[in-house]
Short mmCIF file of C-alpha atoms in Angstrom, two decimals:
data_model
loop_
_atom_site.label_atom_id
_atom_site.label_comp_id
_atom_site.label_asym_id
_atom_site.label_seq_id
_atom_site.Cartn_x
_atom_site.Cartn_y
_atom_site.Cartn_z
CA MET A 1 33.09 -5.44 19.43
CA SER A 2 30.11 -5.48 17.10
CA SER A 3 28.19 -8.36 15.55
CA GLN A 4 25.76 -8.92 12.74
CA PRO A 5 22.09 -8.33 13.50
CA GLN A 6 19.64 -11.08 14.27
CA ILE A 7 16.56 -10.46 12.11
CA GLN A 8 13.05 -11.81 12.50
CA ALA A 9 10.36 -10.99 9.94
CA PHE A 10 6.61 -10.72 10.53
CA PHE A 11 4.44 -10.83 7.42
CA ASP A 12 0.95 -9.31 7.52
CA PRO A 13 -1.13 -10.96 4.76
CA GLN A 14 -3.87 -8.32 4.97
CA THR A 15 -1.58 -5.50 3.81
CA TRP A 16 1.34 -7.49 2.35
CA THR A 17 3.58 -5.70 4.86
CA VAL A 18 6.73 -7.09 6.47
CA SER A 19 7.73 -5.77 9.89
CA TYR A 20 11.08 -6.61 11.41
CA LEU A 21 12.54 -7.23 14.84
CA VAL A 22 16.26 -6.53 14.66
CA SER A 23 18.37 -7.41 17.69
CA ASP A 24 21.98 -7.35 18.82
CA PRO A 25 22.92 -10.81 20.16
CA LEU A 26 25.63 -9.34 22.40
CA SER A 27 23.62 -6.71 24.27
CA ARG A 28 20.05 -8.03 23.72
CA ARG A 29 19.03 -4.55 22.58
CA ALA A 30 16.61 -4.32 19.67
CA ALA A 31 14.76 -2.20 17.14
CA VAL A 32 11.41 -2.72 15.48
CA ILE A 33 10.99 -1.59 11.87
CA ASP A 34 7.63 -0.71 10.28
CA PRO A 35 5.14 -2.27 12.74
CA VAL A 36 1.49 -2.72 11.72
CA LEU A 37 -1.68 -1.72 13.56
CA ASP A 38 -4.51 -3.89 12.26
CA PHE A 39 -7.48 -1.98 10.83
CA ASP A 40 -10.79 -3.32 9.62
CA PHE A 41 -12.01 -0.82 7.06
CA LYS A 42 -15.60 -2.07 7.10
CA SER A 43 -16.12 -1.68 10.85
CA GLY A 44 -13.62 1.10 11.53
CA ARG A 45 -12.03 -0.97 14.29
CA THR A 46 -8.34 -1.20 15.10
CA SER A 47 -6.73 -4.23 16.73
CA THR A 48 -3.24 -5.33 17.69
CA GLY A 49 -2.90 -8.96 16.60
CA SER A 50 0.01 -8.30 14.22
CA ALA A 51 1.92 -6.18 16.71
CA ASP A 52 1.24 -8.64 19.53
CA LYS A 53 3.02 -11.42 17.63
CA LEU A 54 6.07 -9.22 17.46
CA LEU A 55 5.74 -8.25 21.11
CA ALA A 56 5.62 -11.90 22.13
CA CYS A 57 9.01 -12.44 20.53
CA VAL A 58 10.45 -9.38 22.26
CA ARG A 59 9.33 -10.68 25.62
CA ASP A 60 10.18 -14.34 25.03
CA GLN A 61 13.73 -13.41 24.05
CA GLY A 62 14.22 -10.89 26.84
CA LEU A 63 15.00 -8.04 24.46
CA THR A 64 15.06 -4.33 25.27
CA VAL A 65 13.59 -2.20 22.48
CA ASP A 66 15.59 0.98 21.96
CA TRP A 67 14.09 2.11 18.65
CA ILE A 68 10.87 1.86 16.67
CA LEU A 69 11.91 2.84 13.17
CA GLU A 70 9.61 3.93 10.36
CA THR A 71 10.92 3.89 6.81
CA HIS A 72 8.24 6.44 5.76
CA ALA A 73 4.61 7.44 6.31
CA HIS A 74 2.99 4.36 4.84
CA ALA A 75 -0.05 4.50 2.57
CA ASP A 76 -1.05 0.86 2.88
CA HIS A 77 -1.25 0.17 6.60
CA LEU A 78 -1.66 1.99 9.89
CA SER A 79 1.49 2.18 11.99
CA GLY A 80 1.65 0.18 15.19
CA ALA A 81 4.51 2.31 16.52
CA ARG A 82 2.60 4.08 19.26
CA TYR A 83 1.03 0.86 20.52
CA LEU A 84 4.39 -0.90 20.62
CA GLN A 85 5.93 2.01 22.47
CA SER A 86 3.18 1.84 25.08
CA GLN A 87 4.07 -1.81 25.68
CA VAL A 88 7.87 -1.96 25.53
CA GLY A 89 9.17 1.60 25.21
CA GLY A 90 11.67 2.69 22.60
CA ARG A 91 12.05 5.90 20.62
CA ILE A 92 9.87 6.32 17.53
CA ALA A 93 11.97 7.70 14.68
CA ILE A 94 11.66 8.60 11.00
CA GLY A 95 13.49 10.79 8.48
CA GLU A 96 13.44 14.55 8.95
CA ASN A 97 11.63 15.08 5.64
CA ILE A 98 8.48 13.82 7.33
CA ARG A 99 7.79 17.52 7.95
CA GLN A 100 7.18 17.99 4.23
CA VAL A 101 4.78 15.05 4.16
CA GLN A 102 2.97 16.33 7.24
CA ALA A 103 2.53 19.79 5.72
CA THR A 104 1.05 18.29 2.54
CA PHE A 105 -1.42 16.07 4.35
CA LYS A 106 -2.38 18.57 7.00
CA LYS A 107 -3.85 20.58 4.14
CA LEU A 108 -5.51 17.59 2.48
CA TYR A 109 -7.21 16.44 5.70
CA ASN A 110 -7.68 19.94 7.14
CA LEU A 111 -6.22 18.60 10.40
CA GLU A 112 -6.80 20.32 13.71
CA ARG A 113 -4.85 23.51 14.43
CA SER A 114 -2.92 21.81 17.21
CA PHE A 115 -1.35 19.40 14.71
CA LEU A 116 1.99 20.97 13.80
CA PRO A 117 3.88 19.75 10.72
CA ASP A 118 7.20 19.96 12.54
CA GLY A 119 7.93 16.29 13.22
CA SER A 120 7.37 16.73 16.95
CA GLN A 121 5.03 13.72 16.98
CA PHE A 122 8.14 11.54 16.64
CA ASP A 123 10.86 11.13 19.25
CA HIS A 124 13.68 11.55 16.75
CA LEU A 125 14.09 12.73 13.16
CA PHE A 126 17.07 11.30 11.28
CA LYS A 127 19.28 13.30 8.98
CA ASP A 128 20.77 11.66 5.91
CA GLY A 129 23.87 9.68 6.89
CA GLU A 130 23.21 9.92 10.62
CA SER A 131 24.61 7.06 12.69
CA PHE A 132 23.14 5.54 15.83
CA ARG A 133 23.33 2.25 17.70
CA ILE A 134 21.27 -0.75 18.65
CA GLY A 135 23.47 -2.08 21.42
CA THR A 136 26.81 -2.80 19.74
CA LEU A 137 25.31 -2.62 16.24
CA GLU A 138 26.05 0.55 14.31
CA VAL A 139 23.19 1.78 12.14
CA THR A 140 23.27 4.36 9.36
CA ALA A 141 20.10 6.16 8.27
CA LEU A 142 20.05 6.74 4.51
CA LEU A 143 17.70 9.20 2.83
CA VAL A 144 16.14 7.46 -0.20
CA PRO A 145 13.38 9.76 -1.49
CA GLY A 146 11.27 9.15 -4.56
CA HIS A 147 8.40 7.02 -3.34
CA THR A 148 7.80 9.84 -0.85
CA PRO A 149 10.09 12.73 0.11
CA ALA A 150 10.74 11.22 3.54
CA ASP A 151 11.73 7.62 2.75
CA MET A 152 14.65 6.26 4.76
CA ALA A 153 16.64 3.04 4.56
CA TYR A 154 18.50 1.65 7.56
CA LEU A 155 21.88 -0.02 7.07
CA ILE A 156 22.60 -2.38 9.97
CA GLY A 157 25.73 -4.47 9.64
CA ASP A 158 25.43 -6.52 6.46
CA ALA A 159 21.70 -5.81 6.11
CA VAL A 160 19.76 -2.89 4.69
CA PHE A 161 16.05 -2.29 5.30
CA VAL A 162 14.77 -0.42 2.26
CA GLY A 163 11.10 0.25 3.03
CA ASP A 164 9.14 0.71 -0.21
CA THR A 165 12.10 1.90 -2.28
CA LEU A 166 12.84 -1.54 -3.72
CA PHE A 167 10.72 -4.68 -3.89
CA MET A 168 11.80 -8.24 -4.60
CA PRO A 169 13.57 -8.57 -7.98
CA ASP A 170 10.53 -10.07 -9.72
CA VAL A 171 8.28 -7.25 -8.45
CA GLY A 172 10.58 -4.30 -9.10
CA SER A 173 10.19 -0.86 -7.58
CA ALA A 174 7.77 1.33 -5.65
CA ARG A 175 5.37 3.77 -7.26
CA ALA A 176 6.45 7.41 -7.38
CA ASP A 177 3.15 9.22 -7.92
CA PHE A 178 2.22 10.05 -4.33
CA PRO A 179 2.41 13.75 -3.31
CA GLY A 180 6.07 14.71 -3.32
CA GLY A 181 7.08 11.52 -5.10
CA ASP A 182 9.53 11.69 -7.99
CA ALA A 183 10.63 8.90 -10.33
CA ARG A 184 14.07 10.43 -10.94
CA GLN A 185 14.71 10.69 -7.23
CA LEU A 186 13.55 7.11 -6.85
CA TYR A 187 16.02 5.92 -9.49
CA ARG A 188 18.90 7.68 -7.74
CA SER A 189 17.83 6.34 -4.37
CA MET A 190 17.76 2.79 -5.70
CA ARG A 191 21.19 3.28 -7.23
CA ARG A 192 22.43 4.40 -3.82
CA ILE A 193 21.23 1.15 -2.31
CA LEU A 194 22.57 -0.94 -5.18
CA ASP A 195 26.02 0.64 -4.78
CA LEU A 196 26.34 -1.15 -1.43
CA PRO A 197 28.53 -4.30 -1.38
CA PRO A 198 27.00 -7.10 -3.50
CA ALA A 199 26.57 -9.47 -0.54
CA THR A 200 24.53 -6.93 1.45
CA ARG A 201 21.22 -8.47 2.48
CA VAL A 202 18.21 -6.44 1.32
CA PHE A 203 14.99 -6.58 3.35
CA VAL A 204 11.85 -5.15 1.74
CA CYS A 205 8.76 -3.75 3.48
CA HIS A 206 6.19 -5.30 1.12
CA ASP A 207 5.89 -8.20 -1.24
CA TYR A 208 3.23 -8.55 -3.92
CA PRO A 209 4.29 -11.92 -5.34
CA PRO A 210 3.55 -13.05 -8.86
CA GLU A 211 1.07 -15.90 -9.11
CA GLY A 212 2.56 -19.15 -7.91
CA ARG A 213 5.21 -17.63 -5.61
CA ALA A 214 4.88 -17.42 -1.83
CA PRO A 215 5.65 -14.07 -0.17
CA GLN A 216 9.36 -13.32 0.26
CA TRP A 217 11.22 -10.38 1.77
CA GLN A 218 14.95 -11.06 1.71
CA THR A 219 17.29 -10.77 -1.24
CA THR A 220 20.76 -9.29 -1.90
CA VAL A 221 22.23 -6.31 -3.67
CA ALA A 222 23.80 -8.69 -6.19
CA ALA A 223 20.45 -10.34 -6.93
CA GLN A 224 18.78 -6.96 -7.35
CA ARG A 225 21.46 -5.72 -9.72
CA ALA A 226 21.27 -8.90 -11.77
CA GLY A 227 17.54 -9.41 -11.94
CA ASN A 228 15.33 -6.59 -10.71
CA ILE A 229 12.74 -6.18 -13.43
CA HIS A 230 12.75 -2.39 -13.12
CA MET A 231 16.25 -1.59 -11.92
CA ARG A 232 18.83 -4.19 -12.89
CA ASP A 233 22.22 -3.12 -14.17
CA GLY A 234 22.01 -1.62 -17.64
CA ILE A 235 18.70 0.23 -17.16
CA ASP A 236 19.39 3.95 -17.36
CA GLU A 237 17.59 6.75 -15.56
CA ASP A 238 15.51 7.98 -18.49
CA SER A 239 14.29 4.48 -19.31
CA PHE A 240 13.35 3.85 -15.70
CA VAL A 241 11.53 7.18 -15.37
CA ALA A 242 9.51 6.56 -18.55
CA MET A 243 8.55 3.07 -17.35
CA ARG A 244 7.69 4.23 -13.84
CA ARG A 245 5.52 7.14 -14.97
CA ALA A 246 3.63 4.99 -17.47
CA ARG A 247 3.07 2.25 -14.91
CA ASP A 248 2.02 4.64 -12.16
CA ALA A 249 -0.67 6.10 -14.40
CA THR A 250 -2.39 2.70 -14.43
CA LEU A 251 -2.30 1.97 -10.68
CA GLU A 252 -5.31 2.22 -8.42
CA VAL A 253 -5.26 4.29 -5.23
CA PRO A 254 -4.18 2.05 -2.31
CA THR A 255 -7.17 0.84 -0.30
CA LEU A 256 -5.99 2.27 3.01
CA ILE A 257 -4.23 5.43 1.85
CA LEU A 258 -6.78 7.84 3.34
CA PRO A 259 -7.14 6.16 6.74
CA SER A 260 -3.46 5.30 7.10
CA ILE A 261 -1.58 8.48 6.34
CA GLN A 262 -3.49 10.66 8.79
CA VAL A 263 -2.46 8.19 11.52
CA ASN A 264 1.07 7.61 10.28
CA VAL A 265 2.03 11.30 10.14
CA ARG A 266 1.17 11.26 13.88
CA ALA A 267 3.70 8.44 14.52
CA GLY A 268 0.89 5.91 14.88
CA GLN A 269 -1.26 7.98 17.22
CA LEU A 270 -4.97 8.01 16.45
CA PRO A 271 -6.57 11.45 15.96
CA PRO A 272 -7.57 13.18 19.18
CA ALA A 273 -10.96 12.14 20.52
CA GLU A 274 -13.80 14.58 19.98
CA ASP A 275 -16.19 15.77 22.69
CA ASN A 276 -18.06 12.46 22.64
CA GLY A 277 -14.88 10.53 23.42
CA VAL A 278 -14.59 8.98 19.94
CA SER A 279 -11.69 9.42 17.48
CA TYR A 280 -12.60 10.00 13.84
CA LEU A 281 -10.72 9.48 10.60
CA ARG A 282 -11.32 12.03 7.85
CA ILE A 283 -12.09 11.03 4.27
CA PRO A 284 -11.66 14.04 1.96
CA LEU A 285 -14.15 13.76 -0.90
CA ASN A 286 -13.12 14.40 -4.49
CA ALA A 287 -9.69 15.61 -3.35
CA LEU A 288 -7.39 12.94 -4.78
CA PRO A 289 -6.92 12.64 -8.56
CA ALA A 290 -9.22 10.20 -10.32
CA ARG A 291 -7.73 6.78 -10.98
CA PRO A 292 -8.52 3.85 -13.30
#
C-alpha cells in the first residue's frame, strides 16, 4: 500500500532557493531535495544554518533519510548534500548526464587531475524513467534537459519536483544559456511535465516573485498550462525559443555561479585541501562570455 508524500518546504531568502523534505507517512522514510549550504561570498565562509533547519525537522519527526536528490548542478547556491549526508546518511543522487556537465566545468576550472568527470562523486546516477522508492512511495526520475543537460524532475505520487525547469506561472521558465543549455530542449522538457495529470502538484526550486508578491513554490499542472507567462497552452516551440533566447541575452551572470558549480559537480564536497590545509575555490578570469 502506498500513500501520498508529506512535503515540507524550506525557503532560503539569500538565494531564493526552496529545498524540500519529502517523507512517507507509512514508513517514516524520507528524501531531501536540493539542500543549500550557506556561503558568504565576501568572507569566503560556509555555514549550515539552512541545512540545520531541515535537519531539525528530520530529527524531530523521527525520519530516516534514504535519498538526497539533486535536480541539477545548481548555479545559484552551493549544495548542502554532503553535509546532510554526514549528519543523517542517505544516498546522494542526480541524473546521469551530470558527467557532461562535469566534463565541461573540469575544463573551465582546470580542476585537479584526480577529479574524474564520471559521476563517481555521487552515490547514484539516475537514468531517464528510472523508478525507485522512498519507503512505500514510488518515485520516477524524469530527464528534463534544457536549463542544463543534466536536469531531472522527480515524480512522487501526485507531486512533481521540477528543479529550475519551470518557475511559478507569473515568473515563467528557467534560462537556457548555460553551457549545454538549449531552449528547444527546455520547451520539450516543460511540455513533458505539463502532460502530467492537471491536478499534479508542481514544486519549484526557486521563486523570484514580482513586486508585491511573497515567495511561493507550489502550483499545479493545470495552473501552469493556463497561466504560465512563458509556457501556457497555445505557445508553440518556435515562439518560446525566440522569447527565451532574446530574454537570456539580457540576463546577468548569477552571483554565485563560479563558486557554486565547482562544489556542486562534486556532490556538495568542497575542493580538496591544499598543503596548508585550506580549500580554495577557483575563479577563472575572462573565461565566461561578457554580460550586460
